[in-house]
PDB file of C-alpha atoms in Angstrom:
ATOM      1  CA  UNK A  30      14.415   5.322  21.917  1.00  0.00           C
ATOM      2  CA  UNK A  31      11.688   7.377  20.146  1.00  0.00           C
ATOM      3  CA  UNK A  32       8.336   5.546  20.796  1.00  0.00           C
ATOM      4  CA  UNK A  33       7.346   6.319  16.967  1.00  0.00           C
ATOM      5  CA  UNK A  34       9.033   7.419  13.844  1.00  0.00           C
ATOM      6  CA  UNK A  35       6.459   9.117  11.152  1.00  0.00           C
ATOM      7  CA  UNK A  36       8.658   8.326   7.590  1.00  0.00           C
ATOM      8  CA  UNK A  37       7.799  11.071   4.979  1.00  0.00           C
ATOM      9  CA  UNK A  38       9.103  10.451   1.159  1.00  0.00           C
ATOM     10  CA  UNK A  39       9.342  13.828  -0.552  1.00  0.00           C
ATOM     11  CA  UNK A  40       9.633  14.408  -4.230  1.00  0.00           C
ATOM     12  CA  UNK A  41       7.889  17.334  -6.018  1.00  0.00           C
ATOM     13  CA  UNK A  42       5.136  18.153  -3.403  1.00  0.00           C
ATOM     14  CA  UNK A  43       6.254  21.999  -2.420  1.00  0.00           C
ATOM     15  CA  UNK A  44       1.934  22.448  -2.497  1.00  0.00           C
ATOM     16  CA  UNK A  45       1.742  19.916  -0.158  1.00  0.00           C
ATOM     17  CA  UNK A  46       4.661  18.979   2.045  1.00  0.00           C
ATOM     18  CA  UNK A  47       3.974  22.019   4.802  1.00  0.00           C
ATOM     19  CA  UNK A  48       0.623  20.953   5.759  1.00  0.00           C
ATOM     20  CA  UNK A  49       1.653  17.408   5.630  1.00  0.00           C
ATOM     21  CA  UNK A  50       4.609  17.910   8.497  1.00  0.00           C
ATOM     22  CA  UNK A  51       2.293  20.531  10.581  1.00  0.00           C
ATOM     23  CA  UNK A  52       0.116  17.096  11.272  1.00  0.00           C
ATOM     24  CA  UNK A  53       2.853  15.380  12.664  1.00  0.00           C
ATOM     25  CA  UNK A  54       3.755  18.147  14.984  1.00  0.00           C
ATOM     26  CA  UNK A  55      -0.201  18.160  15.678  1.00  0.00           C
ATOM     27  CA  UNK A  56      -0.339  15.663  17.871  1.00  0.00           C
ATOM     28  CA  UNK A  57      -0.642  14.784  21.249  1.00  0.00           C
ATOM     29  CA  UNK A  58       2.800  13.243  22.168  1.00  0.00           C
ATOM     30  CA  UNK A  59       6.096  15.170  23.727  1.00  0.00           C
ATOM     31  CA  UNK A  60       8.585  16.325  20.770  1.00  0.00           C
ATOM     32  CA  UNK A  61      11.134  13.859  22.595  1.00  0.00           C
ATOM     33  CA  UNK A  62       8.730  10.623  22.053  1.00  0.00           C
ATOM     34  CA  UNK A  63       8.775  11.005  18.374  1.00  0.00           C
ATOM     35  CA  UNK A  64      10.726  11.799  15.398  1.00  0.00           C
ATOM     36  CA  UNK A  65       9.931  13.149  11.719  1.00  0.00           C
ATOM     37  CA  UNK A  66      12.174  11.221   9.209  1.00  0.00           C
ATOM     38  CA  UNK A  67      11.865  13.128   5.940  1.00  0.00           C
ATOM     39  CA  UNK A  68      13.349  11.922   2.973  1.00  0.00           C
ATOM     40  CA  UNK A  69      14.102  13.999   0.135  1.00  0.00           C
ATOM     41  CA  UNK A  70      14.608  11.781  -2.793  1.00  0.00           C
ATOM     42  CA  UNK A  71      15.914  14.417  -5.415  1.00  0.00           C
ATOM     43  CA  UNK A  72      13.123  16.271  -5.305  1.00  0.00           C
ATOM     44  CA  UNK A  73      13.667  18.460  -8.376  1.00  0.00           C
ATOM     45  CA  UNK A  74      11.751  21.344  -7.004  1.00  0.00           C
ATOM     46  CA  UNK A  75      11.558  23.856  -3.647  1.00  0.00           C
ATOM     47  CA  UNK A  76       9.919  20.618  -1.460  1.00  0.00           C
ATOM     48  CA  UNK A  77      13.683  20.367   0.481  1.00  0.00           C
ATOM     49  CA  UNK A  78      13.869  24.401   1.389  1.00  0.00           C
ATOM     50  CA  UNK A  79      10.125  24.601   2.414  1.00  0.00           C
ATOM     51  CA  UNK A  80      10.743  21.336   4.725  1.00  0.00           C
ATOM     52  CA  UNK A  81      14.120  22.567   6.341  1.00  0.00           C
ATOM     53  CA  UNK A  82      12.352  25.875   6.964  1.00  0.00           C
ATOM     54  CA  UNK A  83       9.545  24.515   8.675  1.00  0.00           C
ATOM     55  CA  UNK A  84      11.564  22.270  10.755  1.00  0.00           C
ATOM     56  CA  UNK A  85      14.560  24.239  11.300  1.00  0.00           C
ATOM     57  CA  UNK A  86      13.634  25.059  14.987  1.00  0.00           C
ATOM     58  CA  UNK A  87      13.070  21.167  15.430  1.00  0.00           C
ATOM     59  CA  UNK A  88      15.163  18.967  17.566  1.00  0.00           C
ATOM     60  CA  UNK A  89      13.127  15.464  16.851  1.00  0.00           C
ATOM     61  CA  UNK A  90      13.708  15.814  12.725  1.00  0.00           C
ATOM     62  CA  UNK A  91      15.809  13.589  10.471  1.00  0.00           C
ATOM     63  CA  UNK A  92      16.098  15.456   7.029  1.00  0.00           C
ATOM     64  CA  UNK A  93      17.971  12.567   4.388  1.00  0.00           C
ATOM     65  CA  UNK A  94      18.973  13.672   0.863  1.00  0.00           C
ATOM     66  CA  UNK A  95      19.399  10.851  -1.543  1.00  0.00           C
ATOM     67  CA  UNK A  96      19.442   9.938  -5.318  1.00  0.00           C
ATOM     68  CA  UNK A  97      15.872   9.610  -6.955  1.00  0.00           C
ATOM     69  CA  UNK A  98      14.684   5.557  -5.596  1.00  0.00           C
ATOM     70  CA  UNK A  99      10.984   5.887  -5.907  1.00  0.00           C
ATOM     71  CA  UNK A 100       8.644   5.718  -3.140  1.00  0.00           C
ATOM     72  CA  UNK A 101       9.454   2.587  -1.892  1.00  0.00           C
ATOM     73  CA  UNK A 102      13.634   2.824  -1.845  1.00  0.00           C
ATOM     74  CA  UNK A 103      12.624   6.288   0.407  1.00  0.00           C
ATOM     75  CA  UNK A 104      10.832   4.205   2.375  1.00  0.00           C
ATOM     76  CA  UNK A 105      13.660   2.236   2.798  1.00  0.00           C
ATOM     77  CA  UNK A 106      15.875   4.809   3.708  1.00  0.00           C
ATOM     78  CA  UNK A 107      13.598   5.571   6.100  1.00  0.00           C
ATOM     79  CA  UNK A 108      13.527   2.271   7.891  1.00  0.00           C
ATOM     80  CA  UNK A 109      17.660   2.924   8.101  1.00  0.00           C
ATOM     81  CA  UNK A 110      17.131   6.076   9.638  1.00  0.00           C
ATOM     82  CA  UNK A 111      14.602   5.506  11.915  1.00  0.00           C
ATOM     83  CA  UNK A 112      14.794   5.051  15.612  1.00  0.00           C
ATOM     84  CA  UNK A 113      11.711   4.676  16.800  1.00  0.00           C
ATOM     85  CA  UNK A 114       9.584   1.684  18.504  1.00  0.00           C
ATOM     86  CA  UNK A 115       7.013   1.968  15.893  1.00  0.00           C
ATOM     87  CA  UNK A 116       7.017   3.130  12.245  1.00  0.00           C
ATOM     88  CA  UNK A 117       4.139   5.527  10.407  1.00  0.00           C
ATOM     89  CA  UNK A 118       4.743   5.853   6.370  1.00  0.00           C
ATOM     90  CA  UNK A 119       2.871   8.767   5.812  1.00  0.00           C
ATOM     91  CA  UNK A 120       3.263  10.229   2.332  1.00  0.00           C
ATOM     92  CA  UNK A 121       3.854  13.880   1.416  1.00  0.00           C
ATOM     93  CA  UNK A 122       0.755  15.075   0.221  1.00  0.00           C
ATOM     94  CA  UNK A 123      -1.723  13.196   2.689  1.00  0.00           C
ATOM     95  CA  UNK A 124      -1.591  14.178   6.463  1.00  0.00           C
ATOM     96  CA  UNK A 125      -2.340  13.219  10.191  1.00  0.00           C
ATOM     97  CA  UNK A 126      -5.576  14.290  11.789  1.00  0.00           C
ATOM     98  CA  UNK A 127      -5.260  16.345  15.450  1.00  0.00           C
ATOM     99  CA  UNK A 128      -3.875  14.409  18.289  1.00  0.00           C
ATOM    100  CA  UNK A 129      -4.354  10.991  17.025  1.00  0.00           C
ATOM    101  CA  UNK A 130      -0.608   9.293  17.509  1.00  0.00           C
ATOM    102  CA  UNK A 131      -0.580   8.655  21.790  1.00  0.00           C
ATOM    103  CA  UNK A 132      -3.716   6.366  21.545  1.00  0.00           C
ATOM    104  CA  UNK A 133      -2.548   4.239  18.391  1.00  0.00           C
ATOM    105  CA  UNK A 134       0.997   3.838  20.608  1.00  0.00           C
ATOM    106  CA  UNK A 135      -0.522   3.032  23.356  1.00  0.00           C
ATOM    107  CA  UNK A 136      -2.463   0.565  21.822  1.00  0.00           C
ATOM    108  CA  UNK A 137       0.409  -1.117  19.680  1.00  0.00           C
ATOM    109  CA  UNK A 138       2.670  -1.654  22.718  1.00  0.00           C
ATOM    110  CA  UNK A 139      -0.205  -2.967  25.133  1.00  0.00           C
ATOM    111  CA  UNK A 140      -0.875  -5.799  22.979  1.00  0.00           C
ATOM    112  CA  UNK A 141       2.747  -6.037  21.648  1.00  0.00           C
ATOM    113  CA  UNK A 142       2.052  -5.506  18.365  1.00  0.00           C
ATOM    114  CA  UNK A 143       4.111  -6.185  14.976  1.00  0.00           C
ATOM    115  CA  UNK A 144       1.381  -4.595  13.227  1.00  0.00           C
ATOM    116  CA  UNK A 145      -1.615  -2.478  13.531  1.00  0.00           C
ATOM    117  CA  UNK A 146      -4.264  -0.975  10.839  1.00  0.00           C
ATOM    118  CA  UNK A 147      -6.211   1.946  11.682  1.00  0.00           C
ATOM    119  CA  UNK A 148      -9.167   3.636   9.376  1.00  0.00           C
ATOM    120  CA  UNK A 149      -8.332   6.437   7.228  1.00  0.00           C
ATOM    121  CA  UNK A 150     -10.292   8.371   4.750  1.00  0.00           C
ATOM    122  CA  UNK A 151      -9.838  10.048   0.973  1.00  0.00           C
ATOM    123  CA  UNK A 152     -10.040  13.273  -0.019  1.00  0.00           C
ATOM    124  CA  UNK A 153     -10.474  14.973  -3.446  1.00  0.00           C
ATOM    125  CA  UNK A 154      -8.453  18.460  -3.489  1.00  0.00           C
ATOM    126  CA  UNK A 155     -11.634  20.279  -2.821  1.00  0.00           C
ATOM    127  CA  UNK A 156     -11.686  19.006   0.711  1.00  0.00           C
ATOM    128  CA  UNK A 157     -14.641  16.112   0.212  1.00  0.00           C
ATOM    129  CA  UNK A 158     -14.394  13.035   1.803  1.00  0.00           C
ATOM    130  CA  UNK A 159     -14.822  10.631  -0.829  1.00  0.00           C
ATOM    131  CA  UNK A 160     -14.247   7.357   0.861  1.00  0.00           C
ATOM    132  CA  UNK A 161     -13.888   6.263   4.557  1.00  0.00           C
ATOM    133  CA  UNK A 162     -12.822   2.837   5.368  1.00  0.00           C
ATOM    134  CA  UNK A 163     -12.619   1.268   8.885  1.00  0.00           C
ATOM    135  CA  UNK A 164     -12.523  -1.608  10.043  1.00  0.00           C
ATOM    136  CA  UNK A 165     -12.286  -3.240  13.983  1.00  0.00           C
ATOM    137  CA  UNK A 166     -10.522  -6.679  14.857  1.00  0.00           C
ATOM    138  CA  UNK A 167      -9.537  -8.693  18.065  1.00  0.00           C
ATOM    139  CA  UNK A 168      -5.831  -9.792  17.948  1.00  0.00           C
ATOM    140  CA  UNK A 169      -4.984 -12.668  15.448  1.00  0.00           C
ATOM    141  CA  UNK A 170      -1.738 -14.496  16.265  1.00  0.00           C
ATOM    142  CA  UNK A 171      -1.144 -14.869  12.369  1.00  0.00           C
ATOM    143  CA  UNK A 172      -1.108 -12.658   9.116  1.00  0.00           C
ATOM    144  CA  UNK A 173      -3.044 -15.215   7.415  1.00  0.00           C
ATOM    145  CA  UNK A 174      -5.926 -15.355  10.007  1.00  0.00           C
ATOM    146  CA  UNK A 175      -6.076 -11.624  10.057  1.00  0.00           C
ATOM    147  CA  UNK A 176      -6.052 -11.340   6.477  1.00  0.00           C
ATOM    148  CA  UNK A 177      -8.803 -13.911   5.898  1.00  0.00           C
ATOM    149  CA  UNK A 178     -11.023 -12.709   8.563  1.00  0.00           C
ATOM    150  CA  UNK A 179     -10.798  -8.910   8.745  1.00  0.00           C
ATOM    151  CA  UNK A 180      -9.546  -7.775   5.426  1.00  0.00           C
ATOM    152  CA  UNK A 181      -8.532  -4.143   5.269  1.00  0.00           C
ATOM    153  CA  UNK A 182      -6.313  -1.737   3.379  1.00  0.00           C
ATOM    154  CA  UNK A 183      -3.477  -3.049   0.809  1.00  0.00           C
ATOM    155  CA  UNK A 184      -2.026   0.721   1.792  1.00  0.00           C
ATOM    156  CA  UNK A 185       1.282   0.721   3.977  1.00  0.00           C
ATOM    157  CA  UNK A 186       0.170   3.959   5.007  1.00  0.00           C
ATOM    158  CA  UNK A 187      -3.024   3.623   7.186  1.00  0.00           C
ATOM    159  CA  UNK A 188      -0.712   0.436   9.452  1.00  0.00           C
ATOM    160  CA  UNK A 189       1.899   0.757  12.064  1.00  0.00           C
ATOM    161  CA  UNK A 190       4.739  -1.466  12.443  1.00  0.00           C
ATOM    162  CA  UNK A 191       6.949  -2.356  14.418  1.00  0.00           C
ATOM    163  CA  UNK A 192      10.336  -1.459  13.697  1.00  0.00           C
ATOM    164  CA  UNK A 193      12.123  -4.438  15.089  1.00  0.00           C
ATOM    165  CA  UNK A 194       9.548  -6.921  13.021  1.00  0.00           C
ATOM    166  CA  UNK A 195      10.227  -4.978  10.433  1.00  0.00           C
ATOM    167  CA  UNK A 196      14.519  -5.520  10.243  1.00  0.00           C
ATOM    168  CA  UNK A 197      14.439  -8.961  11.944  1.00  0.00           C
ATOM    169  CA  UNK A 198      12.130 -10.205   8.941  1.00  0.00           C
ATOM    170  CA  UNK A 199      14.018  -8.111   6.239  1.00  0.00           C
ATOM    171  CA  UNK A 200      10.910  -6.289   5.215  1.00  0.00           C
ATOM    172  CA  UNK A 201      11.677  -3.662   3.002  1.00  0.00           C
ATOM    173  CA  UNK A 202       9.821  -2.135  -0.152  1.00  0.00           C
ATOM    174  CA  UNK A 203      10.563  -3.202  -3.903  1.00  0.00           C
ATOM    175  CA  UNK A 204      11.647   0.404  -5.063  1.00  0.00           C
ATOM    176  CA  UNK A 205      10.942   1.329  -8.559  1.00  0.00           C
ATOM    177  CA  UNK A 206       7.650  -0.391  -8.586  1.00  0.00           C
ATOM    178  CA  UNK A 207       4.111   0.614  -8.636  1.00  0.00           C
ATOM    179  CA  UNK A 208       1.750  -0.983  -6.073  1.00  0.00           C
ATOM    180  CA  UNK A 209       4.856  -1.585  -4.369  1.00  0.00           C
ATOM    181  CA  UNK A 210       2.397  -1.559  -0.843  1.00  0.00           C
ATOM    182  CA  UNK A 211       0.236  -4.766  -2.594  1.00  0.00           C
ATOM    183  CA  UNK A 212       3.550  -6.874  -2.456  1.00  0.00           C
ATOM    184  CA  UNK A 213       5.243  -5.394   0.540  1.00  0.00           C
ATOM    185  CA  UNK A 214       2.037  -6.361   2.626  1.00  0.00           C
ATOM    186  CA  UNK A 215       1.830  -9.454   0.925  1.00  0.00           C
ATOM    187  CA  UNK A 216       5.123 -10.623   2.760  1.00  0.00           C
ATOM    188  CA  UNK A 217       4.400  -8.585   5.651  1.00  0.00           C
ATOM    189  CA  UNK A 218       1.176 -10.026   6.435  1.00  0.00           C
ATOM    190  CA  UNK A 219       2.993 -13.743   5.763  1.00  0.00           C
ATOM    191  CA  UNK A 220       5.076 -12.955   8.398  1.00  0.00           C
ATOM    192  CA  UNK A 221       2.886 -11.155  11.208  1.00  0.00           C
ATOM    193  CA  UNK A 222       2.368 -13.357  14.422  1.00  0.00           C
ATOM    194  CA  UNK A 223       0.467 -10.776  16.532  1.00  0.00           C
ATOM    195  CA  UNK A 224      -1.617  -8.433  14.353  1.00  0.00           C
ATOM    196  CA  UNK A 225      -5.234  -6.508  14.471  1.00  0.00           C
ATOM    197  CA  UNK A 226      -7.470  -3.308  13.700  1.00  0.00           C
ATOM    198  CA  UNK A 227      -8.692  -0.690  14.997  1.00  0.00           C
ATOM    199  CA  UNK A 228     -11.274   1.527  13.871  1.00  0.00           C
ATOM    200  CA  UNK A 229      -9.555   4.644  15.272  1.00  0.00           C
ATOM    201  CA  UNK A 230      -9.546   7.572  11.986  1.00  0.00           C
ATOM    202  CA  UNK A 231      -5.917   8.431  11.682  1.00  0.00           C
ATOM    203  CA  UNK A 232      -5.034   9.824   8.610  1.00  0.00           C
ATOM    204  CA  UNK A 233      -6.739  11.549   5.101  1.00  0.00           C
ATOM    205  CA  UNK A 234      -5.074  10.864   1.584  1.00  0.00           C
ATOM    206  CA  UNK A 235      -5.601  13.147  -0.769  1.00  0.00           C
ATOM    207  CA  UNK A 236      -6.965  11.543  -3.894  1.00  0.00           C
ATOM    208  CA  UNK A 237      -4.827  13.780  -6.768  1.00  0.00           C
ATOM    209  CA  UNK A 238      -5.236  13.499 -10.500  1.00  0.00           C
ATOM    210  CA  UNK A 239      -1.689  12.862 -10.823  1.00  0.00           C
ATOM    211  CA  UNK A 240      -2.715   9.366  -9.116  1.00  0.00           C
ATOM    212  CA  UNK A 241      -1.016   6.694 -11.687  1.00  0.00           C
ATOM    213  CA  UNK A 242      -4.951   4.629 -11.810  1.00  0.00           C
ATOM    214  CA  UNK A 243      -6.003   8.318 -13.514  1.00  0.00           C
ATOM    215  CA  UNK A 244      -3.154  10.022 -14.966  1.00  0.00           C
ATOM    216  CA  UNK A 245      -3.265   9.397 -18.679  1.00  0.00           C
ATOM    217  CA  UNK A 246       0.531   9.173 -19.819  1.00  0.00           C
ATOM    218  CA  UNK A 247       0.604   5.961 -21.411  1.00  0.00           C
ATOM    219  CA  UNK A 248       4.180   5.271 -20.270  1.00  0.00           C
ATOM    220  CA  UNK A 249       3.388   5.227 -16.739  1.00  0.00           C
ATOM    221  CA  UNK A 250       0.205   3.200 -17.635  1.00  0.00           C
ATOM    222  CA  UNK A 251       2.411   0.326 -19.364  1.00  0.00           C
ATOM    223  CA  UNK A 252       4.953   0.070 -16.465  1.00  0.00           C
ATOM    224  CA  UNK A 253       2.226  -0.122 -14.037  1.00  0.00           C
ATOM    225  CA  UNK A 254       1.082  -3.356 -15.881  1.00  0.00           C
ATOM    226  CA  UNK A 255       4.617  -4.913 -16.378  1.00  0.00           C
ATOM    227  CA  UNK A 256       5.024  -4.103 -12.171  1.00  0.00           C
ATOM    228  CA  UNK A 257       1.731  -5.960 -11.626  1.00  0.00           C
ATOM    229  CA  UNK A 258       3.180  -8.746 -13.522  1.00  0.00           C
ATOM    230  CA  UNK A 259       6.225  -8.593 -11.412  1.00  0.00           C
ATOM    231  CA  UNK A 260       4.545  -8.540  -8.387  1.00  0.00           C
ATOM    232  CA  UNK A 261       2.201 -11.507  -9.780  1.00  0.00           C
ATOM    233  CA  UNK A 262       5.453 -13.411 -10.291  1.00  0.00           C
ATOM    234  CA  UNK A 263       6.863 -12.881  -6.825  1.00  0.00           C
ATOM    235  CA  UNK A 264       3.733 -13.564  -4.844  1.00  0.00           C
ATOM    236  CA  UNK A 265       3.376 -16.836  -7.402  1.00  0.00           C
ATOM    237  CA  UNK A 266       6.871 -17.722  -6.115  1.00  0.00           C
ATOM    238  CA  UNK A 267       5.931 -17.411  -2.587  1.00  0.00           C
ATOM    239  CA  UNK A 268       2.597 -19.237  -3.316  1.00  0.00           C
ATOM    240  CA  UNK A 269       3.814 -22.065  -4.355  1.00  0.00           C
ATOM    241  CA  UNK A 270       6.672 -22.430  -1.973  1.00  0.00           C
ATOM    242  CA  UNK A 271       4.348 -22.412   1.643  1.00  0.00           C
ATOM    243  CA  UNK A 272       3.673 -25.318   3.729  1.00  0.00           C
ATOM    244  CA  UNK A 273       0.511 -27.158   2.676  1.00  0.00           C
ATOM    245  CA  UNK A 274      -1.910 -25.439   4.971  1.00  0.00           C
ATOM    246  CA  UNK A 275      -5.349 -24.059   4.051  1.00  0.00           C
ATOM    247  CA  UNK A 276      -5.112 -20.754   5.403  1.00  0.00           C
ATOM    248  CA  UNK A 277      -2.286 -19.879   4.135  1.00  0.00           C
ATOM    249  CA  UNK A 278      -3.499 -21.330   0.538  1.00  0.00           C
ATOM    250  CA  UNK A 279      -6.674 -18.989   1.138  1.00  0.00           C
ATOM    251  CA  UNK A 280      -4.405 -15.895   1.603  1.00  0.00           C
ATOM    252  CA  UNK A 281      -1.867 -16.077  -1.643  1.00  0.00           C
ATOM    253  CA  UNK A 282      -4.741 -17.555  -3.602  1.00  0.00           C
ATOM    254  CA  UNK A 283      -7.186 -14.182  -2.971  1.00  0.00           C
ATOM    255  CA  UNK A 284      -3.918 -12.425  -3.444  1.00  0.00           C
ATOM    256  CA  UNK A 285      -2.960 -13.675  -6.616  1.00  0.00           C
ATOM    257  CA  UNK A 286      -6.721 -13.420  -8.099  1.00  0.00           C
ATOM    258  CA  UNK A 287      -6.923  -9.937  -7.200  1.00  0.00           C
ATOM    259  CA  UNK A 288      -3.576  -8.907  -8.961  1.00  0.00           C
ATOM    260  CA  UNK A 289      -4.754 -10.666 -12.214  1.00  0.00           C
ATOM    261  CA  UNK A 290      -7.999  -9.064 -12.216  1.00  0.00           C
ATOM    262  CA  UNK A 291      -6.372  -5.855 -11.505  1.00  0.00           C
ATOM    263  CA  UNK A 292      -4.344  -6.515 -14.166  1.00  0.00           C
ATOM    264  CA  UNK A 293      -6.956  -7.068 -16.897  1.00  0.00           C
ATOM    265  CA  UNK A 294      -8.937  -4.030 -15.170  1.00  0.00           C
ATOM    266  CA  UNK A 295      -5.597  -1.717 -16.028  1.00  0.00           C
ATOM    267  CA  UNK A 296      -6.091  -2.860 -19.864  1.00  0.00           C
ATOM    268  CA  UNK A 297      -9.948  -2.454 -19.989  1.00  0.00           C
ATOM    269  CA  UNK A 298      -9.819   1.365 -18.346  1.00  0.00           C
ATOM    270  CA  UNK A 299      -7.015   1.716 -20.964  1.00  0.00           C
ATOM    271  CA  UNK A 300      -9.080   0.729 -24.027  1.00  0.00           C
ATOM    272  CA  UNK A 301      -7.239  -1.992 -25.060  1.00  0.00           C
ATOM    273  CA  UNK A 302      -8.019  -4.186 -27.690  1.00  0.00           C
ATOM    274  CA  UNK A 303      -9.188  -7.479 -27.655  1.00  0.00           C
ATOM    275  CA  UNK A 304      -6.297  -9.200 -29.272  1.00  0.00           C
ATOM    276  CA  UNK A 305      -4.538  -7.690 -26.536  1.00  0.00           C
ATOM    277  CA  UNK A 306      -6.331  -8.837 -23.918  1.00  0.00           C
ATOM    278  CA  UNK A 307      -6.039 -12.233 -25.809  1.00  0.00           C
ATOM    279  CA  UNK A 308      -2.863 -12.367 -26.157  1.00  0.00           C
ATOM    280  CA  UNK A 309      -2.444 -11.353 -21.490  1.00  0.00           C
ATOM    281  CA  UNK A 310      -4.056 -14.862 -20.946  1.00  0.00           C
ATOM    282  CA  UNK A 311      -2.229 -16.853 -23.186  1.00  0.00           C
ATOM    283  CA  UNK A 312       1.217 -15.196 -21.525  1.00  0.00           C
ATOM    284  CA  UNK A 313      -0.098 -15.582 -18.004  1.00  0.00           C
ATOM    285  CA  UNK A 314      -1.131 -18.944 -19.129  1.00  0.00           C
ATOM    286  CA  UNK A 315       1.917 -20.078 -20.032  1.00  0.00           C
ATOM    287  CA  UNK A 316       3.747 -18.647 -17.451  1.00  0.00           C
ATOM    288  CA  UNK A 317       1.121 -20.929 -15.109  1.00  0.00           C
ATOM    289  CA  UNK A 318       0.073 -17.447 -13.586  1.00  0.00           C
ATOM    290  CA  UNK A 319      -3.205 -16.764 -15.040  1.00  0.00           C
ATOM    291  CA  UNK A 320      -5.266 -17.187 -11.498  1.00  0.00           C
ATOM    292  CA  UNK A 321      -9.097 -16.627 -12.001  1.00  0.00           C
ATOM    293  CA  UNK A 322     -10.709 -19.572  -9.689  1.00  0.00           C
ATOM    294  CA  UNK A 323     -10.882 -18.153  -6.069  1.00  0.00           C
ATOM    295  CA  UNK A 324     -12.837 -15.598  -4.613  1.00  0.00           C
ATOM    296  CA  UNK A 325     -11.950 -11.950  -4.583  1.00  0.00           C
ATOM    297  CA  UNK A 326     -12.580 -10.081  -1.363  1.00  0.00           C
ATOM    298  CA  UNK A 327     -13.125  -7.030  -3.629  1.00  0.00           C
ATOM    299  CA  UNK A 328     -16.664  -7.216  -5.133  1.00  0.00           C
ATOM    300  CA  UNK A 329     -15.973  -5.346  -8.189  1.00  0.00           C
ATOM    301  CA  UNK A 330     -12.892  -7.625  -8.652  1.00  0.00           C
ATOM    302  CA  UNK A 331     -14.605 -10.708  -8.001  1.00  0.00           C
ATOM    303  CA  UNK A 332     -17.000  -9.503 -10.556  1.00  0.00           C
ATOM    304  CA  UNK A 333     -14.883  -9.114 -13.245  1.00  0.00           C
ATOM    305  CA  UNK A 334     -12.794 -12.760 -12.632  1.00  0.00           C
ATOM    306  CA  UNK A 335     -16.786 -14.495 -12.785  1.00  0.00           C
ATOM    307  CA  UNK A 336     -17.441 -12.403 -15.686  1.00  0.00           C
ATOM    308  CA  UNK A 337     -14.662 -11.643 -18.561  1.00  0.00           C
ATOM    309  CA  UNK A 338     -11.755 -13.753 -17.485  1.00  0.00           C
ATOM    310  CA  UNK A 339     -14.227 -16.319 -17.490  1.00  0.00           C
ATOM    311  CA  UNK A 340     -15.531 -15.430 -20.432  1.00  0.00           C
ATOM    312  CA  UNK A 341     -13.234 -13.038 -22.460  1.00  0.00           C
ATOM    313  CA  UNK A 342     -15.038 -13.368 -25.695  1.00  0.00           C
ATOM    314  CA  UNK A 343     -17.490 -10.626 -23.476  1.00  0.00           C
ATOM    315  CA  UNK A 344     -14.532  -8.199 -23.856  1.00  0.00           C
ATOM    316  CA  UNK A 345     -14.683  -8.094 -27.840  1.00  0.00           C
ATOM    317  CA  UNK A 346     -18.634  -7.134 -27.422  1.00  0.00           C
ATOM    318  CA  UNK A 347     -17.558  -4.587 -24.722  1.00  0.00           C
ATOM    319  CA  UNK A 348     -14.500  -3.335 -27.039  1.00  0.00           C
ATOM    320  CA  UNK A 349     -16.920  -2.401 -29.646  1.00  0.00           C
ATOM    321  CA  UNK A 350     -18.109   1.101 -27.567  1.00  0.00           C
ATOM    322  CA  UNK A 351     -14.611   1.692 -27.379  1.00  0.00           C
ATOM    323  CA  UNK A 352     -14.325   2.315 -30.948  1.00  0.00           C
TER     324      UNK A 352
END
């Protein structure tokens, strides 16, 4: 069995895929100890041709082409085609730093972890580091306790997952939605029994203008909003069906309040009208999912919760500046 499988979903990334793949092979593991699993998600450009050319002399690469299923669907395919003990999801416009995987695998194996979080940096197209997120922790025997005390990234790409853990618990991504990482990790954290964080810097994430949070496409922004509401409902279901345990309650309430704040934050960024904000609030309240009474670990989202979401009339004043 391979020690680790690096899963790369690939769609319309011809200008990035070479750097991404090269970074996987610039590691301190022997080729027989890891595998690269590339999922061609019906990419319309030359990504597949480039990936095949780069890896044609490699013995440890699996390339699977499929009909388009989105990022989550491509990752799910990668999980099924992987054979490594541990799985690392690497987006095709991101890259691994040199000689970093061996220590990560050794730490994961030594402590028999379900999930190991590691440090990462965000980098803009000019190569400037715009954020560096890291943390460190001892072993936690509960994902709930870990989250309530450590609080790392919501990304699936700064984590190493035990493959048997994901398969046993049937943990797969929702397909063709935004914020699939948040939804996926909510279920992972609710199930994990052995989890910790390391401050080892492993990856750099490209922060491009094509990100949904920076893209001006109205249809994408509308889908983002509908997807957040979907994830709120799914998280609410988990919350209302969990046992009466304060550790779990804190976990779910923080996640739900974060989602609601994120939803309204998207509307504010989209310069929604005051009436649109009121309509959304009434919609969420009618479904009993207007979660605004629990502290959010993210400081900016928590300020939004305390101010605007408890006093929506304030937005009427803010909205005047949009005109």
